[in-house]
mmCIF file of C-alpha atoms and ligand atoms in Angstrom:
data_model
loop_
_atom_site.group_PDB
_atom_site.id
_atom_site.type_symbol
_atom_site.label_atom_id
_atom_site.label_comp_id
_atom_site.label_asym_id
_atom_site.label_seq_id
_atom_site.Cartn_x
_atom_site.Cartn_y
_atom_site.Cartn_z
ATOM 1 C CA UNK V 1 -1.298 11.633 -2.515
ATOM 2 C CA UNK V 2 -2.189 7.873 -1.992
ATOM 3 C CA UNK V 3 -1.798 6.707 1.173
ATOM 4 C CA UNK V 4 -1.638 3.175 2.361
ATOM 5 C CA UNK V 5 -5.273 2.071 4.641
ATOM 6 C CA UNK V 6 -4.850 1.458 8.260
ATOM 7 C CA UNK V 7 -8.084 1.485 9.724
ATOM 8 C CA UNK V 8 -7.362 0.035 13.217
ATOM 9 C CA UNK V 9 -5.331 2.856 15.415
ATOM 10 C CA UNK V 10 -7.907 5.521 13.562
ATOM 11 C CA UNK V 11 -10.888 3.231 15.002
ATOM 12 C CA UNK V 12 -8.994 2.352 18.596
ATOM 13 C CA UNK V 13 -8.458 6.690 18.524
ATOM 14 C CA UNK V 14 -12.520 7.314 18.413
ATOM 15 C CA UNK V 15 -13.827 4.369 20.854
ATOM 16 C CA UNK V 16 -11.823 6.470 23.829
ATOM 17 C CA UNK V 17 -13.975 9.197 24.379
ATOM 18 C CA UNK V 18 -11.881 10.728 27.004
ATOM 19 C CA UNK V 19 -9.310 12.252 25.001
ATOM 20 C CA UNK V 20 -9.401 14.471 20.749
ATOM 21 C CA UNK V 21 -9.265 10.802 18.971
ATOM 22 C CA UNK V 22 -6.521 13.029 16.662
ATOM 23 C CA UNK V 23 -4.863 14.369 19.431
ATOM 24 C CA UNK V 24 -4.490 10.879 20.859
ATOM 25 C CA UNK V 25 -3.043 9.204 17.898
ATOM 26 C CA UNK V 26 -0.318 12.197 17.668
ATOM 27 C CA UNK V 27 0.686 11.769 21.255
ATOM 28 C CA UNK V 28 1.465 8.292 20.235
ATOM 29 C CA UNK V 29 3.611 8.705 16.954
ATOM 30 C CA UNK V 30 5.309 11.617 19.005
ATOM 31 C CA UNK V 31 6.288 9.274 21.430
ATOM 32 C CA UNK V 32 7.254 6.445 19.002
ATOM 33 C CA UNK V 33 9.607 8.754 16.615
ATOM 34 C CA UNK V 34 11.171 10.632 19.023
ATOM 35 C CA UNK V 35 12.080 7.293 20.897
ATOM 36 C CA UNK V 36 12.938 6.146 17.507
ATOM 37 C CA UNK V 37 15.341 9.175 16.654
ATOM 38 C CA UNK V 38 17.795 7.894 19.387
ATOM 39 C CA UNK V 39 17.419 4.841 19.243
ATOM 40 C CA UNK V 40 19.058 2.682 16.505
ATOM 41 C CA UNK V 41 17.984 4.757 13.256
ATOM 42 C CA UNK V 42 20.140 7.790 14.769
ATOM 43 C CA UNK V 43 22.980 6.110 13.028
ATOM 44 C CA UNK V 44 21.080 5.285 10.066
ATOM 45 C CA UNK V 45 22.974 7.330 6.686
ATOM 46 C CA UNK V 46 19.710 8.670 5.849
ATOM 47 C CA UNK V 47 18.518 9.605 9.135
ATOM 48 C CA UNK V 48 21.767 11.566 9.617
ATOM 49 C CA UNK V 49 21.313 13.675 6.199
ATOM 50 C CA UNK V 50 17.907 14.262 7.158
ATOM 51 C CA UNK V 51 18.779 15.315 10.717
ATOM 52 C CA UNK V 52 21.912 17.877 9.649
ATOM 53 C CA UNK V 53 19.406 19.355 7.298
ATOM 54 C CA UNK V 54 16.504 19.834 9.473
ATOM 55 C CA UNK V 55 17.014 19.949 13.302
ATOM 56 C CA UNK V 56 15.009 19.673 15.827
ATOM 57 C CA UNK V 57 12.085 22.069 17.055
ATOM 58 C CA UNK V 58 11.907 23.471 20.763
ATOM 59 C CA UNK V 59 9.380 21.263 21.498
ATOM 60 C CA UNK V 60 10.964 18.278 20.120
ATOM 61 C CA UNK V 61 14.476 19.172 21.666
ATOM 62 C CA UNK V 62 12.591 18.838 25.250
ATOM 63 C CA UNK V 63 10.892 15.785 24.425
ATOM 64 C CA UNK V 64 14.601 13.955 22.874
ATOM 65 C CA UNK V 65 15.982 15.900 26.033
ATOM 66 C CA UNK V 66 13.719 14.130 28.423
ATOM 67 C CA UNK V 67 14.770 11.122 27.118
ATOM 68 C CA UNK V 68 17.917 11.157 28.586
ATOM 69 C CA UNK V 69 19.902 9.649 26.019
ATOM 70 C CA UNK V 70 23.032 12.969 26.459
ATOM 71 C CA UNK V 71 25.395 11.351 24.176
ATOM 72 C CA UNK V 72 22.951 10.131 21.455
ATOM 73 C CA UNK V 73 21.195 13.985 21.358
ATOM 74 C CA UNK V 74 24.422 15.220 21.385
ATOM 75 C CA UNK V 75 26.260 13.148 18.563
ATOM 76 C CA UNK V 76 22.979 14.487 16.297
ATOM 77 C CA UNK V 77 23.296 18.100 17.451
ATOM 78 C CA UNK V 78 26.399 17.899 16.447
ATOM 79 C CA UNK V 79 26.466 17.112 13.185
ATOM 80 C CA UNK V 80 23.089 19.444 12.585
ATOM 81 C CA UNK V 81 25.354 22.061 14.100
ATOM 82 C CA UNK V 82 28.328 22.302 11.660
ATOM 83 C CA UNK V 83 25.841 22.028 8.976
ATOM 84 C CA UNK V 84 24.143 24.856 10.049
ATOM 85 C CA UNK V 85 27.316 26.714 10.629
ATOM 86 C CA UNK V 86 28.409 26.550 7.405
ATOM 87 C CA UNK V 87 25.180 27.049 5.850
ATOM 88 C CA UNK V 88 24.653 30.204 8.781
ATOM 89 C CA UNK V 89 27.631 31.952 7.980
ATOM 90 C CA UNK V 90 27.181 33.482 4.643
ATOM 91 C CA UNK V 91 23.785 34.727 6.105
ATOM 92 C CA UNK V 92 24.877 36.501 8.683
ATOM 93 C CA UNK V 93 28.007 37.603 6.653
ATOM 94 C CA UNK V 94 24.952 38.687 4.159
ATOM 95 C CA UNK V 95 22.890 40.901 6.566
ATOM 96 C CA UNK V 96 26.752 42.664 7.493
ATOM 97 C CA UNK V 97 26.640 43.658 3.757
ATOM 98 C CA UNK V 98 23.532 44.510 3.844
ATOM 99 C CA UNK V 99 23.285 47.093 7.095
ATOM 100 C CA UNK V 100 26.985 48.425 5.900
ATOM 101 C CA UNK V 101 24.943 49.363 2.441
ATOM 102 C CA UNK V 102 22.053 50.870 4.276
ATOM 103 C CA UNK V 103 24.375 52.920 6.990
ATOM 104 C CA UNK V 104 26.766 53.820 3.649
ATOM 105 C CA UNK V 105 23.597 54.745 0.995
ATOM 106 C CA UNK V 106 23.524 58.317 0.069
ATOM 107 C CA UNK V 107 22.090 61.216 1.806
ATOM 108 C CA UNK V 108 19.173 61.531 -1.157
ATOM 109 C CA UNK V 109 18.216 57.182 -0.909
ATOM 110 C CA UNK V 110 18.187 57.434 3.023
ATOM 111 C CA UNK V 111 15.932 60.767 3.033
ATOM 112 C CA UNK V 112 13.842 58.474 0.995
ATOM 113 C CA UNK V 113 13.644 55.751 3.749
ATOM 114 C CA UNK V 114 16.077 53.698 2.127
ATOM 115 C CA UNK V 115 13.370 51.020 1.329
ATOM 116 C CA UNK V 116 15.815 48.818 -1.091
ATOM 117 C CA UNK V 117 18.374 48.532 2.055
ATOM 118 C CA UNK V 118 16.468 47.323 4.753
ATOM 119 C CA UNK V 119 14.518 45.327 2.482
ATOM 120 C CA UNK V 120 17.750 43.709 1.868
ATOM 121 C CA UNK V 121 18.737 43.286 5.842
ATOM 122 C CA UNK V 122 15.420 42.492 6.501
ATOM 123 C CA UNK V 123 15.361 39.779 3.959
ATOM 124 C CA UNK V 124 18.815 38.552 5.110
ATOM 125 C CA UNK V 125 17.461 38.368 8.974
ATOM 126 C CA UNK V 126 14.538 36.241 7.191
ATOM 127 C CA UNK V 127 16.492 33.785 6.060
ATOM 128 C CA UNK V 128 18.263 33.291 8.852
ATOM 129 C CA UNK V 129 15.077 32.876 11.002
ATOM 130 C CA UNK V 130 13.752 30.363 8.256
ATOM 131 C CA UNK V 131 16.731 28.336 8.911
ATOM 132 C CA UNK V 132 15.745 27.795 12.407
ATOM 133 C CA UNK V 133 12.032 26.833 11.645
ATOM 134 C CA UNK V 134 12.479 23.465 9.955
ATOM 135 C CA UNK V 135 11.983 20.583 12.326
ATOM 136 C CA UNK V 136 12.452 16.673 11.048
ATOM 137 C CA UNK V 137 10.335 15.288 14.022
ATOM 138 C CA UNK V 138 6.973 18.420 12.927
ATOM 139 C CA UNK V 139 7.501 16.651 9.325
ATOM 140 C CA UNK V 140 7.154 13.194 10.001
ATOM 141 C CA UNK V 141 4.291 13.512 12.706
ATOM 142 C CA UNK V 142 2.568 15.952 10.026
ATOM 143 C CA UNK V 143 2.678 13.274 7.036
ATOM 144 C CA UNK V 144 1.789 10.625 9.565
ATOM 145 C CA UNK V 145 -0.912 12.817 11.038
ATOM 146 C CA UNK V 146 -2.232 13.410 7.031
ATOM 147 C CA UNK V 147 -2.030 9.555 6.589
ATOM 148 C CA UNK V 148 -4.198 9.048 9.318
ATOM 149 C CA UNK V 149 -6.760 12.275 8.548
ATOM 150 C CA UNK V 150 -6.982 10.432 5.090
ATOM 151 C CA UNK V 151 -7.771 6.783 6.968
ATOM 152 C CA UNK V 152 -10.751 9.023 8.750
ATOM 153 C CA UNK V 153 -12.158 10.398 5.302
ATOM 154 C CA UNK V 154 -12.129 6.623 4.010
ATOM 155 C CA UNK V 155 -14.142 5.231 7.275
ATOM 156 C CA UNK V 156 -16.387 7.895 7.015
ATOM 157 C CA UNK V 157 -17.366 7.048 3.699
ATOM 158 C CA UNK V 158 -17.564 3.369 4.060
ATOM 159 C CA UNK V 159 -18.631 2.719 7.129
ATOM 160 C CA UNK V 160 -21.924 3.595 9.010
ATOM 161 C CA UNK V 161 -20.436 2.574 12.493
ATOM 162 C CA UNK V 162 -18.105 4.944 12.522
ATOM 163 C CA UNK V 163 -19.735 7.666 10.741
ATOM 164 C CA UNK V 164 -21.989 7.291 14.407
ATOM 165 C CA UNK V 165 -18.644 7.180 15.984
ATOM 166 C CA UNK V 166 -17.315 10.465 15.078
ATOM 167 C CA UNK V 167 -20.423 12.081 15.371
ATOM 168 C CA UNK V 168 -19.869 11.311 18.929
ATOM 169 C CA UNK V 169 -16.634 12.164 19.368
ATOM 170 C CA UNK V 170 -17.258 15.842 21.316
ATOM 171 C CA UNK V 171 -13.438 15.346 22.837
ATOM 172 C CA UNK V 172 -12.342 15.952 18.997
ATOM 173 C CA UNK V 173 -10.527 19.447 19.509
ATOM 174 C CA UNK V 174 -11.314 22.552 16.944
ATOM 175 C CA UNK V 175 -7.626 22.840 15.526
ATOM 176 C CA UNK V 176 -8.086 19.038 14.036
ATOM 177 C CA UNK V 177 -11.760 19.496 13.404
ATOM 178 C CA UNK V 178 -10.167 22.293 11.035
ATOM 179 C CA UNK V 179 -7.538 20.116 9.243
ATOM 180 C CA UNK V 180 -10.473 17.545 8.989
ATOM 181 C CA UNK V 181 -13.036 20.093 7.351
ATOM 182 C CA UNK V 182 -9.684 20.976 4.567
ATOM 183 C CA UNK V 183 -9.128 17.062 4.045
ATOM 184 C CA UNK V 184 -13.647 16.744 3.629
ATOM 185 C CA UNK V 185 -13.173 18.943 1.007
ATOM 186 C CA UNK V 186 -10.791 16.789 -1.299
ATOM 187 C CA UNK V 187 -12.100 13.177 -0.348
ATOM 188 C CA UNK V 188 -15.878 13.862 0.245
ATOM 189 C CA UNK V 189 -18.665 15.414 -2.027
ATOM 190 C CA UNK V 190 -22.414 15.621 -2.142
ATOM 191 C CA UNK V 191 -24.303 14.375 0.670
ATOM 192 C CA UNK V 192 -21.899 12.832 2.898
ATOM 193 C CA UNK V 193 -19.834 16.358 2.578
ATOM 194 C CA UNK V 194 -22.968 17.970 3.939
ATOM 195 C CA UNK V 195 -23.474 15.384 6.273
ATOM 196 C CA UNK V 196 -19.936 15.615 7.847
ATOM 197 C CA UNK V 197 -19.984 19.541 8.027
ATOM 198 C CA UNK V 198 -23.419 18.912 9.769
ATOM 199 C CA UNK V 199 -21.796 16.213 11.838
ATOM 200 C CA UNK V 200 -19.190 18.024 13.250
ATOM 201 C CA UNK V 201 -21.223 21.652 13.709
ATOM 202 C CA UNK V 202 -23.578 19.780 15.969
ATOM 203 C CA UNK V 203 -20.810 17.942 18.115
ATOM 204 C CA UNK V 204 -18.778 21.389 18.425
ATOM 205 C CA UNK V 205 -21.696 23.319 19.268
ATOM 206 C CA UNK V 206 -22.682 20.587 22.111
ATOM 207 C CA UNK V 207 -19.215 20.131 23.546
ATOM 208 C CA UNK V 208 -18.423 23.921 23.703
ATOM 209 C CA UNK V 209 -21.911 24.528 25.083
ATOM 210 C CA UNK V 210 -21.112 22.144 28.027
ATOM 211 C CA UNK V 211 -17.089 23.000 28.322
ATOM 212 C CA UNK V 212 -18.371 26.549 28.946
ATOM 213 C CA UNK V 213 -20.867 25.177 31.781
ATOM 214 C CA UNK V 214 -18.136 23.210 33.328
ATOM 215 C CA UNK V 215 -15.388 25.681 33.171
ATOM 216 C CA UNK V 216 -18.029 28.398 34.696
ATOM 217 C CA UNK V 217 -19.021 26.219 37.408
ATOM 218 C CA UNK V 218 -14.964 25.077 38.073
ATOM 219 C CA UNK V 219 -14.620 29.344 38.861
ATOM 220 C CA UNK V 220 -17.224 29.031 41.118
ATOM 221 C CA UNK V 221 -16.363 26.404 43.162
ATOM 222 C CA UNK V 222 -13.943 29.080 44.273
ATOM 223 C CA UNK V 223 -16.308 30.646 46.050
ATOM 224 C CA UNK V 224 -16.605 29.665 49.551
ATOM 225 C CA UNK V 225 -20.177 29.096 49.360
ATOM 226 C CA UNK V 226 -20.288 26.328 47.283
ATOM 227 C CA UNK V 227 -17.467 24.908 48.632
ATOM 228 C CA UNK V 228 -19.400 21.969 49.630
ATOM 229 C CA UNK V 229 -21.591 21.725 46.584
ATOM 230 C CA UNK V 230 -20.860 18.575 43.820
ATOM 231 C CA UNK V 231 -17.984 19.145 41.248
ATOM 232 C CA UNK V 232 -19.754 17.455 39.038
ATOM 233 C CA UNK V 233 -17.766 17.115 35.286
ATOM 234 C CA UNK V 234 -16.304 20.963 35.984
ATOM 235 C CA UNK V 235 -13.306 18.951 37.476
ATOM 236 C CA UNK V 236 -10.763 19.387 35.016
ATOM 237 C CA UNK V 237 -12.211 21.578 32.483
ATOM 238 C CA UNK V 238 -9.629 24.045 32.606
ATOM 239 C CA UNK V 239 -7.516 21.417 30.976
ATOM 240 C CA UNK V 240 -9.718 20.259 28.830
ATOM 241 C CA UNK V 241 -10.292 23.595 26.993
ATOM 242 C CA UNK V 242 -7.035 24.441 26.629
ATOM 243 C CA UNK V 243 -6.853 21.193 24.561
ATOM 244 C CA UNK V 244 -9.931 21.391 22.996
ATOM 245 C CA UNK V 245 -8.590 25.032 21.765
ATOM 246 C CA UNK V 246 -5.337 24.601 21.002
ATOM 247 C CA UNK V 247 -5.288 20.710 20.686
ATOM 248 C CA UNK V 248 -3.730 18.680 23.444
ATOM 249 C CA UNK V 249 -1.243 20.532 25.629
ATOM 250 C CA UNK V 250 -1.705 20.334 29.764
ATOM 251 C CA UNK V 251 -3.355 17.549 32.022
ATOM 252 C CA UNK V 252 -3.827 14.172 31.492
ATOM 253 C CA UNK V 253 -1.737 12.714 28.742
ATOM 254 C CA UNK V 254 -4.259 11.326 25.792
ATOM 255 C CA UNK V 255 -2.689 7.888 26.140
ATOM 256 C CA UNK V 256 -5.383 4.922 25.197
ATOM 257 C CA UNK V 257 -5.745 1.700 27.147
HETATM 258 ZN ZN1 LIG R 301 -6.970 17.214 18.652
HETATM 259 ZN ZN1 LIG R 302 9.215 19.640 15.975
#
């Protein structure tokens, strides 16, 4: 996929060092298409079609929630919901067949375990749940999020500065050091593919190293008897490895100045 070269946010993401430079650019095209879903492109054509089809997530119905637009959320739900009425009916109208064939199936098939039956409830109940899994806010944020990945690999390759700058960045959490080890291995190759691996082994292994220290010494504080001894950087840490484990989730928002 090409993708069109925006170095600038990617950049303005790694010279924070507070927050996952990945996890902060997310938080930010969150906020800007969810604000953008009710605001004027909610009655956009295409913005309709692609909301009836899709939905909304449960973390994406709190965040449009929270925005306390009730009659623009509900005007979408709306429409999403007699789309997915009429495309929920025949499924559930499907897994009725279905359990009526496996409660009906002959003595011999159901002695057998009835595999064929339940496969066919089972598979009904599947579709159903599948139904409920697509979210139009997840898609855009993702292909955003993949534009941006891609921005990363291209700085990385062409520019020393910030190859120094991401082998700083120990805030960068594990879940998007993942996605950014899968994207190394279309867009880099030789050296700089071993470099980046190496790159982002060594910050890991030094931010988990002190995370662990920090997070030991917030449990201790606990303890009456060093009540009055320094915080220092344990202060915190409970929220900060939560994020760096499961990228950003409780504490401070990763908003950039
Ligand atoms: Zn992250
Ligand atoms: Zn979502």
């Amino acid at each position: 996929m090409k993708y069109h070269i925006d170095t600038i946010p990617v950049w303005d993401a790694f010279k924070q060092k507070k927050h996952c430079p990945l996890c902060a650019l997310k938080y930010k095209v969150e906020l800007t298409d969810v604000d953008r879903c009710l605001g004027g492109s909610v009655m956009e054509p295409d913005t309709r079609i692609r909301v009836n089809e899709k939905g909304f997530c449960a973390r994406h119905q709190v965040l449009l929630y929270n925005q306390r637009n009730r009659l623009g959320h509900a005007l979408m739900m709306h429409t999403h919901l007699k789309q997915s009425h009429s495309t929920l009916t025949p499924m559930f109208e499907a897994a009725e067949k279905a359990a009526k064939a496996c409660a009906n199936a002959p003595i011999t098939k159901k002695l057998m375990g009835n595999k064929d039956g339940k496969a066919a409830l089972k598979d009904a109940a599947q579709r159903i749940l599948h139904h409920t899994e697509s979210c139009l806010l997840c898609e855009s944020i993702e292909e955003n999020m993949a534009r941006y990945a891609y921005t990363l690999m291209h700085l990385y390759k062409t520019d020393t500065a910030f190859r120094s700058a991401f082998a700083e960045a120990d805030g960068l959490c594990v879940p998007d050091g993942a996605m950014l080890l899968k994207m190394a291995a279309d867009h880099l190759s030789g050296e700089l593919l071993t470099q980046f691996a190496h790159d982002l082994n060594v910050l890991m292994e030094r931010s988990l190293t002190k995370l662990e220290g920090d997070l030991e010494w917030f449990t201790l504080k606990f303890d009456y008897r060093n009540q009055d001894k320094p915080w220092g950087d344990s202060k915190g840490s409970l929220e900060r490895t939560a994020n760096k484990l499961r990228t950003y989730c409780i504490g401070e928002e990763p908003i950039q100045e």
